[in-house]
Coordinates of C-alpha atoms and ligand atoms in Angstrom, one line a residue:
M1 CA 0.0 0.0 0.0
T2 CA 2.7 2.4 1.0
T3 CA 4.9 1.8 -2.0
L4 CA 2.0 2.2 -4.3
D5 CA 1.0 5.4 -2.6
M6 CA 4.6 6.8 -3.0
N7 CA 4.4 6.4 -6.8
I8 CA 2.4 9.6 -7.4
F9 CA 5.3 11.7 -6.0
D10 CA 7.8 10.1 -8.4
E11 CA 5.3 10.2 -11.2
I12 CA 4.2 13.8 -11.3
E13 CA 5.9 15.8 -8.6
S14 CA 8.9 17.9 -9.9
N15 CA 12.4 16.7 -9.5
V16 CA 13.0 19.8 -7.4
R17 CA 11.7 18.1 -4.3
G18 CA 14.3 17.6 -1.6
Y19 CA 13.5 16.6 2.0
C20 CA 11.3 13.7 0.9
R21 CA 14.4 12.1 -0.5
A22 CA 16.1 12.2 2.9
W23 CA 13.0 11.0 4.7
P24 CA 11.3 8.5 2.4
T25 CA 8.0 8.1 4.0
V26 CA 4.5 9.7 3.9
F27 CA 3.8 11.9 6.9
D28 CA 0.3 12.3 8.1
T29 CA -0.2 13.9 11.5
A30 CA 2.0 15.8 14.0
S31 CA 1.8 17.0 17.5
G32 CA 4.4 18.9 19.6
S33 CA 7.8 17.5 18.8
W34 CA 6.5 14.4 16.9
L35 CA 5.4 13.5 13.4
R36 CA 3.6 10.3 12.5
D37 CA 3.6 8.7 9.1
E38 CA 0.7 7.0 7.5
D39 CA 1.9 3.6 8.8
G40 CA 1.7 4.9 12.3
R41 CA 5.4 5.2 12.8
D42 CA 6.5 8.1 15.0
Y43 CA 9.5 10.4 14.4
L44 CA 11.0 12.9 16.8
D45 CA 11.5 16.2 15.1
F46 CA 15.0 17.8 15.5
F47 CA 14.3 19.9 12.4
A48 CA 11.2 21.9 13.3
G49 CA 10.3 23.0 9.8
A50 CA 13.8 24.5 9.4
G51 CA 13.0 26.7 12.3
A52 CA 9.4 27.5 11.4
L53 CA 8.0 25.4 14.2
N54 CA 9.7 26.8 17.3
Y55 CA 6.5 26.2 19.3
G56 CA 6.1 22.7 18.0
H57 CA 3.6 21.1 15.6
N58 CA -0.1 22.0 16.1
N59 CA 0.6 23.7 19.4
P60 CA -2.7 23.4 21.3
V61 CA -2.8 27.1 22.5
L62 CA -2.3 28.4 19.0
K63 CA -4.6 25.8 17.4
Q64 CA -7.5 26.8 19.6
A65 CA -7.1 30.5 18.7
L66 CA -6.8 29.6 15.0
V67 CA -9.9 27.3 15.1
D68 CA -11.9 29.9 17.0
Y69 CA -10.9 32.6 14.5
V70 CA -11.8 30.5 11.5
M71 CA -15.1 29.4 12.9
R72 CA -16.2 32.9 13.6
D73 CA -15.5 33.8 9.9
G74 CA -12.5 36.1 10.8
I75 CA -10.9 37.6 7.7
T76 CA -8.6 35.1 6.0
H77 CA -7.2 37.1 3.1
G78 CA -6.6 40.7 3.8
L79 CA -4.0 42.2 1.5
D80 CA -2.8 45.2 3.6
M81 CA -6.2 46.2 4.8
S82 CA -6.6 47.1 8.5
T83 CA -8.1 44.2 10.4
V84 CA -8.9 43.4 14.0
A85 CA -6.4 40.5 13.9
K86 CA -3.6 42.8 12.5
R87 CA -4.3 45.5 15.1
R88 CA -4.1 43.0 18.0
L89 CA -0.8 41.7 16.5
L90 CA 0.7 45.2 16.1
E91 CA -0.3 46.1 19.7
T92 CA 1.3 42.9 21.0
I93 CA 4.5 43.5 18.9
Q94 CA 4.7 46.9 20.5
T95 CA 4.0 45.9 24.1
T96 CA 5.7 42.5 24.2
L97 CA 8.6 42.8 21.8
L98 CA 9.6 46.4 21.2
E99 CA 8.9 48.4 24.4
P100 CA 10.5 46.0 26.8
R101 CA 13.6 46.0 24.7
D102 CA 13.7 49.8 24.1
L103 CA 13.4 49.1 20.4
D104 CA 11.9 51.7 18.1
Y105 CA 10.9 50.1 14.8
K106 CA 8.2 50.5 12.2
V107 CA 6.7 47.2 11.1
Q108 CA 6.3 46.2 7.5
F109 CA 4.3 43.2 6.3
P110 CA 6.0 42.0 3.1
G111 CA 5.0 38.8 1.2
P112 CA 4.9 35.9 3.6
T113 CA 8.3 34.3 3.1
G114 CA 11.8 35.0 4.4
A115 CA 13.1 35.7 0.9
N116 CA 10.4 38.3 0.4
A117 CA 11.4 40.0 3.6
V118 CA 15.0 40.0 2.5
E119 CA 14.1 41.5 -0.9
A120 CA 12.1 44.2 0.9
A121 CA 15.1 45.0 3.2
L122 CA 17.6 45.2 0.4
K123 CA 15.3 47.4 -1.7
L124 CA 14.7 49.7 1.2
A125 CA 18.4 50.0 2.1
R126 CA 19.2 50.8 -1.6
K127 CA 16.4 53.3 -1.8
V128 CA 17.2 55.1 1.4
T129 CA 21.0 55.3 0.8
G130 CA 20.9 55.7 -3.0
R131 CA 23.7 53.1 -3.1
T132 CA 23.6 49.7 -4.8
T133 CA 26.2 47.4 -3.3
I134 CA 25.5 45.1 -0.4
L135 CA 28.2 43.5 1.7
N136 CA 27.3 39.9 2.6
F137 CA 29.2 37.1 4.2
T138 CA 30.8 33.8 3.2
N139 CA 28.4 30.9 3.7
A140 CA 25.4 33.2 4.1
F141 CA 21.9 32.1 3.2
H142 CA 19.1 34.6 2.6
G143 CA 16.6 32.9 0.3
M144 CA 16.1 31.8 -3.3
T145 CA 14.8 34.8 -5.1
L146 CA 17.3 36.8 -7.2
G147 CA 18.1 39.6 -4.8
A148 CA 18.4 37.2 -1.9
L149 CA 20.5 34.7 -3.9
A150 CA 22.9 37.5 -4.8
V151 CA 23.8 37.8 -1.1
T152 CA 23.8 34.0 -0.6
G153 CA 27.1 32.0 -0.6
N154 CA 26.3 28.5 -1.8
A155 CA 27.5 28.0 -5.3
A156 CA 24.9 25.4 -6.4
K157 CA 22.1 27.6 -5.1
R158 CA 23.5 30.7 -6.8
A159 CA 23.9 28.8 -10.1
G160 CA 20.2 28.2 -10.2
A161 CA 19.6 31.9 -10.8
G162 CA 20.5 31.5 -14.5
V163 CA 21.6 35.2 -14.6
P164 CA 24.5 37.1 -13.2
L165 CA 24.0 37.9 -9.5
L166 CA 25.2 41.4 -9.0
H167 CA 25.8 44.2 -6.5
A168 CA 27.0 42.1 -3.6
T169 CA 30.5 41.8 -2.2
P170 CA 31.2 38.8 0.1
M171 CA 33.2 39.3 3.3
P172 CA 34.7 36.7 5.6
F173 CA 32.2 35.7 8.4
D174 CA 33.5 35.3 11.9
G175 CA 35.8 32.2 12.0
Y176 CA 35.9 31.9 8.2
L177 CA 39.6 32.7 7.8
P178 CA 42.1 29.9 8.8
E179 CA 44.0 30.2 12.0
G180 CA 46.6 33.0 11.5
G181 CA 44.5 34.6 8.8
D182 CA 44.2 38.3 9.0
D183 CA 41.5 40.0 11.2
P184 CA 38.4 40.3 8.9
F185 CA 37.7 43.7 10.2
V186 CA 41.1 45.0 9.1
W187 CA 40.2 43.8 5.6
M188 CA 36.7 45.3 5.7
E189 CA 37.8 48.6 7.1
T190 CA 40.7 48.9 4.7
I191 CA 38.6 48.4 1.5
L192 CA 35.8 50.5 2.8
D193 CA 38.1 53.4 3.6
D194 CA 40.1 53.2 0.3
A195 CA 38.5 54.9 -2.7
S196 CA 40.6 52.7 -5.0
S197 CA 39.8 49.3 -3.4
G198 CA 37.3 48.5 -6.1
V199 CA 34.4 48.1 -3.6
D200 CA 31.8 50.9 -3.9
K201 CA 30.5 52.2 -0.6
P202 CA 27.7 49.8 0.2
A203 CA 24.1 50.6 1.0
A204 CA 24.0 47.9 3.7
V205 CA 25.6 44.9 5.3
I206 CA 23.4 41.8 5.7
V207 CA 24.3 39.2 8.3
E208 CA 22.9 36.2 10.2
T209 CA 24.2 36.1 13.8
V210 CA 24.3 32.3 13.4
Q211 CA 24.4 30.9 9.9
G212 CA 21.9 28.0 10.0
E213 CA 22.0 26.8 6.4
G214 CA 25.7 27.7 6.1
G215 CA 26.7 25.1 8.7
V216 CA 25.8 26.5 12.2
N217 CA 28.6 29.1 12.0
I218 CA 28.4 31.4 15.0
A219 CA 29.3 35.1 15.2
S220 CA 30.7 36.0 18.6
V221 CA 29.1 38.9 20.4
E222 CA 32.3 40.8 20.1
W223 CA 32.4 40.3 16.3
L224 CA 28.8 41.5 16.0
R225 CA 29.5 44.6 18.0
S226 CA 32.5 45.4 15.9
L227 CA 30.4 44.9 12.8
A228 CA 27.7 47.2 14.1
Q229 CA 30.3 49.8 15.0
L230 CA 32.0 49.5 11.5
C231 CA 28.6 50.2 9.9
A232 CA 27.6 53.0 12.2
D233 CA 31.0 54.8 11.7
R234 CA 30.4 54.8 7.9
E235 CA 26.7 55.3 7.7
I236 CA 26.2 51.8 6.2
L237 CA 22.9 50.2 7.2
L238 CA 23.1 47.0 9.2
I239 CA 20.5 44.4 8.3
V240 CA 20.2 41.4 10.6
D241 CA 18.4 38.5 8.8
D242 CA 16.7 36.9 11.8
V243 CA 14.5 34.7 9.7
Q244 CA 15.8 31.4 11.2
M245 CA 17.6 32.6 14.4
G246 CA 14.9 35.0 15.6
C247 CA 11.8 34.0 17.5
G248 CA 13.8 32.6 20.4
R249 CA 16.0 30.1 18.6
T250 CA 19.2 31.3 20.3
G251 CA 17.5 32.1 23.6
P252 CA 16.3 35.7 23.6
F253 CA 13.6 36.7 21.1
F254 CA 16.0 38.5 18.7
S255 CA 19.3 36.7 18.1
F256 CA 21.2 40.0 18.2
E257 CA 20.1 40.8 21.8
A258 CA 23.1 38.9 23.2
A259 CA 25.4 41.3 21.4
D260 CA 23.4 44.3 22.6
I261 CA 23.3 45.9 19.2
T262 CA 20.4 47.5 17.4
P263 CA 20.3 46.7 13.7
D264 CA 18.8 49.3 11.3
I265 CA 16.6 46.7 9.6
V266 CA 15.5 43.2 10.9
T267 CA 13.9 40.5 8.8
L268 CA 11.7 37.8 10.5
S269 CA 9.8 34.9 9.0
K270 CA 9.7 31.1 9.7
S271 CA 8.5 31.0 13.3
I272 CA 7.0 34.5 13.5
G273 CA 3.5 33.1 12.4
G274 CA 3.9 30.7 15.3
Y275 CA 1.9 27.8 13.9
G276 CA 3.9 27.1 10.7
L277 CA 1.7 29.4 8.7
P278 CA 3.4 31.7 6.1
M279 CA 4.2 35.1 7.5
A280 CA 7.1 37.6 7.4
L281 CA 8.0 40.9 8.9
V282 CA 10.5 43.7 8.2
L283 CA 11.4 45.9 11.1
M284 CA 13.0 49.2 10.3
K285 CA 14.2 52.3 12.2
P286 CA 11.4 54.9 11.8
E287 CA 13.6 57.3 9.8
L288 CA 14.3 54.5 7.3
D289 CA 10.6 54.1 6.5
Q290 CA 10.8 55.9 3.2
W291 CA 8.6 53.6 1.3
A292 CA 5.9 55.1 -1.0
P293 CA 2.5 53.4 -0.5
G294 CA 2.5 50.1 -2.4
E295 CA 6.1 50.4 -3.5
H296 CA 6.7 46.9 -2.1
N297 CA 3.5 44.9 -2.2
G298 CA 2.2 41.4 -2.6
T299 CA -1.1 39.5 -2.7
F300 CA -0.5 37.4 0.4
R301 CA 0.8 40.1 2.8
G302 CA -2.4 39.8 4.9
N303 CA -2.4 36.2 6.0
N304 CA -4.7 37.0 8.9
P305 CA -4.9 33.5 10.4
A306 CA -1.1 33.7 10.8
F307 CA -1.5 37.1 12.5
V308 CA -3.8 35.4 15.0
T309 CA -1.4 32.6 15.8
A310 CA 1.6 35.1 15.8
Q311 CA -0.2 37.3 18.3
V312 CA -1.1 34.4 20.6
A313 CA 2.5 33.0 20.4
L314 CA 4.0 36.4 21.4
E315 CA 1.5 36.9 24.2
H316 CA 1.8 33.3 25.5
Y317 CA 5.5 32.7 25.2
W318 CA 7.1 36.2 25.3
S319 CA 5.3 37.9 28.2
D320 CA 7.9 36.4 30.5
T321 CA 11.3 34.8 30.3
L322 CA 10.4 31.2 30.8
L323 CA 10.7 30.1 27.2
S324 CA 14.0 31.9 26.7
T325 CA 15.6 30.6 29.9
G326 CA 14.3 27.1 29.1
T327 CA 15.9 27.3 25.6
L328 CA 19.2 28.2 27.1
A329 CA 19.0 25.4 29.7
K330 CA 18.0 22.8 27.1
G331 CA 20.8 24.1 24.9
E332 CA 23.3 23.3 27.7
L333 CA 21.9 19.8 27.8
V334 CA 22.4 19.4 24.0
H335 CA 25.9 20.8 24.3
R336 CA 26.9 18.4 27.1
N337 CA 25.7 15.5 25.1
L338 CA 27.4 16.5 21.8
S339 CA 30.6 17.2 23.7
K340 CA 30.5 13.6 25.0
L341 CA 30.3 12.5 21.4
T342 CA 33.2 14.6 20.2
E343 CA 35.3 13.1 23.1
S344 CA 34.3 9.6 22.2
F345 CA 34.8 9.7 18.4
Q346 CA 37.6 11.0 16.1
G347 CA 37.0 13.7 13.5
L348 CA 34.0 15.3 15.2
S349 CA 33.5 18.8 16.7
T350 CA 30.5 20.8 17.8
R351 CA 29.2 24.4 18.0
G352 CA 25.9 26.0 18.9
R353 CA 24.0 28.7 20.7
G354 CA 20.6 28.3 22.4
L355 CA 18.8 25.5 20.7
V356 CA 20.7 25.5 17.4
H357 CA 23.6 23.1 17.4
G358 CA 25.9 21.5 14.8
L359 CA 27.8 18.3 14.9
V360 CA 30.6 18.8 12.4
F361 CA 32.3 15.9 10.6
D362 CA 35.8 16.1 9.3
E363 CA 34.7 13.5 6.7
P364 CA 31.6 15.3 5.2
S365 CA 29.9 12.2 3.9
Q366 CA 29.4 10.9 7.5
A367 CA 27.0 13.7 8.3
G368 CA 24.4 12.5 5.7
K369 CA 24.9 8.9 6.8
V370 CA 24.3 9.9 10.5
C371 CA 21.0 11.6 9.4
Q372 CA 20.0 8.6 7.5
A373 CA 20.7 6.2 10.4
A374 CA 18.8 8.6 12.7
F375 CA 15.8 8.6 10.4
E376 CA 15.8 4.8 10.4
R377 CA 15.7 5.0 14.2
G378 CA 12.8 7.6 14.3
L379 CA 14.7 10.9 14.4
L380 CA 14.5 13.8 11.9
T381 CA 17.7 15.8 11.5
E382 CA 19.1 17.6 8.4
T383 CA 22.6 18.4 7.2
S384 CA 23.9 21.9 6.5
G385 CA 27.2 23.6 5.5
A386 CA 29.1 24.1 2.3
S387 CA 29.7 20.3 1.9
D388 CA 26.8 19.1 3.9
E389 CA 29.3 18.2 6.6
V390 CA 27.2 19.4 9.6
V391 CA 24.3 17.6 11.3
K392 CA 22.1 20.5 12.3
L393 CA 19.9 20.1 15.4
L394 CA 16.9 22.4 15.5
P395 CA 14.4 20.9 17.9
P396 CA 11.2 22.8 18.8
L397 CA 11.9 25.2 21.7
T398 CA 8.9 23.6 23.5
I399 CA 10.5 20.1 23.4
T400 CA 10.7 18.4 26.8
S401 CA 14.1 17.5 28.3
A402 CA 13.0 13.8 28.2
E403 CA 12.3 14.1 24.5
L404 CA 15.6 15.9 23.9
E405 CA 17.5 13.1 25.8
H406 CA 15.6 10.5 23.7
G407 CA 16.6 12.2 20.4
L408 CA 20.2 12.7 21.6
G409 CA 20.4 9.0 22.4
I410 CA 19.3 8.1 18.9
L411 CA 21.8 10.5 17.5
A412 CA 24.6 9.0 19.6
E413 CA 23.7 5.5 18.5
S414 CA 23.6 6.7 14.8
V415 CA 27.1 8.4 15.2
G416 CA 28.3 5.1 16.7
V417 CA 27.0 3.1 13.7
V418 CA 28.6 5.4 11.1
C419 CA 31.9 6.4 12.7
E420 CA 34.5 3.7 12.6
G421 CA 37.0 3.5 15.4
A422 CA 34.2 3.9 17.9
H423 CA 35.3 3.0 21.4
Ligands
LIG501 C1 15.0 30.3 5.5 C2 15.7 31.5 5.4 C3 15.4 32.5 4.5 C4 14.4 32.3 3.4 O1 13.1 32.1 3.8 P1 12.0 31.5 2.9 O2 10.8 31.6 3.6 O3 12.5 30.1 2.6 O4 12.0 32.3 1.6 C5 16.1 33.7 4.5 N1 17.1 33.9 5.4 C6 17.4 33.0 6.4 C7 18.4 33.3 7.4 C8 16.7 31.7 6.4 O5 17.1 30.8 7.2

């Protein structure tokens, strides 16, 4: 039955599909940190919709609000019309996110994807400054549309554009240069301050504080502060792409809070809708809000059911610090477990912050094999990094410690199966 039912995917779904190849089963239902396939097999989720499910699958608090809203015929499709759902969300953003952090941002609703938020941020930075170049970083990932691809590192993804990707200049991310390599800031400062360097003065710098797709590469708080200072000194706008690392993934709601910096523009998507529903935001300093009405628009900017679940998620999880302290504590647990693995096996290292962690393999092919062995044992994990050499752990923030330990046990077993020379 199952094999027959798989055929339709092979038969008519485009070759572009990806995750279904790593996880060859047909999923049916999900709850919390678990997915169930149509044969009734359960899988623990250390992937969380690539960071779109920080509050777990079908979170009951959000689900109830969503069902109530749908059943009372609340607006579903709203373009950028004012709605009751949007008003409540904006009020909650103001009182729960911005005011307590002393942040003064205007809120833009772009199309409902991370890439669309990035496009809007880049367009706005160029419009406001009248400059075209953007500085981006090695191993960055910002989405698959042309503007976002231009600031993305991965060669295979860039190649898909089919046209030259222009007006971006890559810089070394924190830790990119080999031991003994020059300080990346000396390089950046030198070229920015030299009229003959060949790099035009950029409109903006776009950065992820932790590069999720790029291999769980972590910018230190000192590095982020230096970057913010470098931008401020030269009137270059700082865009933090918090699409994957925002919404509490690293502990605090915004991933840049740990560095105590205030970006000029922030992009959010993935978990901002709370329930896995498409939604994105661009936050900008008020003086940057120089858009003309409709200058960046889109049919699905008003996904009001997502506004409802976004609002409830903010109110329920961000009115106090429980989720964020829990994330840090669970992150410690993950780190302790992964450190044990790196001590037990050769050719392994680990890095992480909050509840995003990477297990890095000197032999890249082992990472994919570990993910496959984990899948066979009921755990979903994906690889990331330039050579897919990193097993990336991205569990829901609402996962219990017992579930975490269970998944980490499967991971340890899978590493044992794959890595020869195991003790
Ligand atoms: C996922 C991601 C994007 C793109 O978001 P989409 O919704 O897939 O377009 C952009 N930036 C970062 C950092 C991401 O992780």
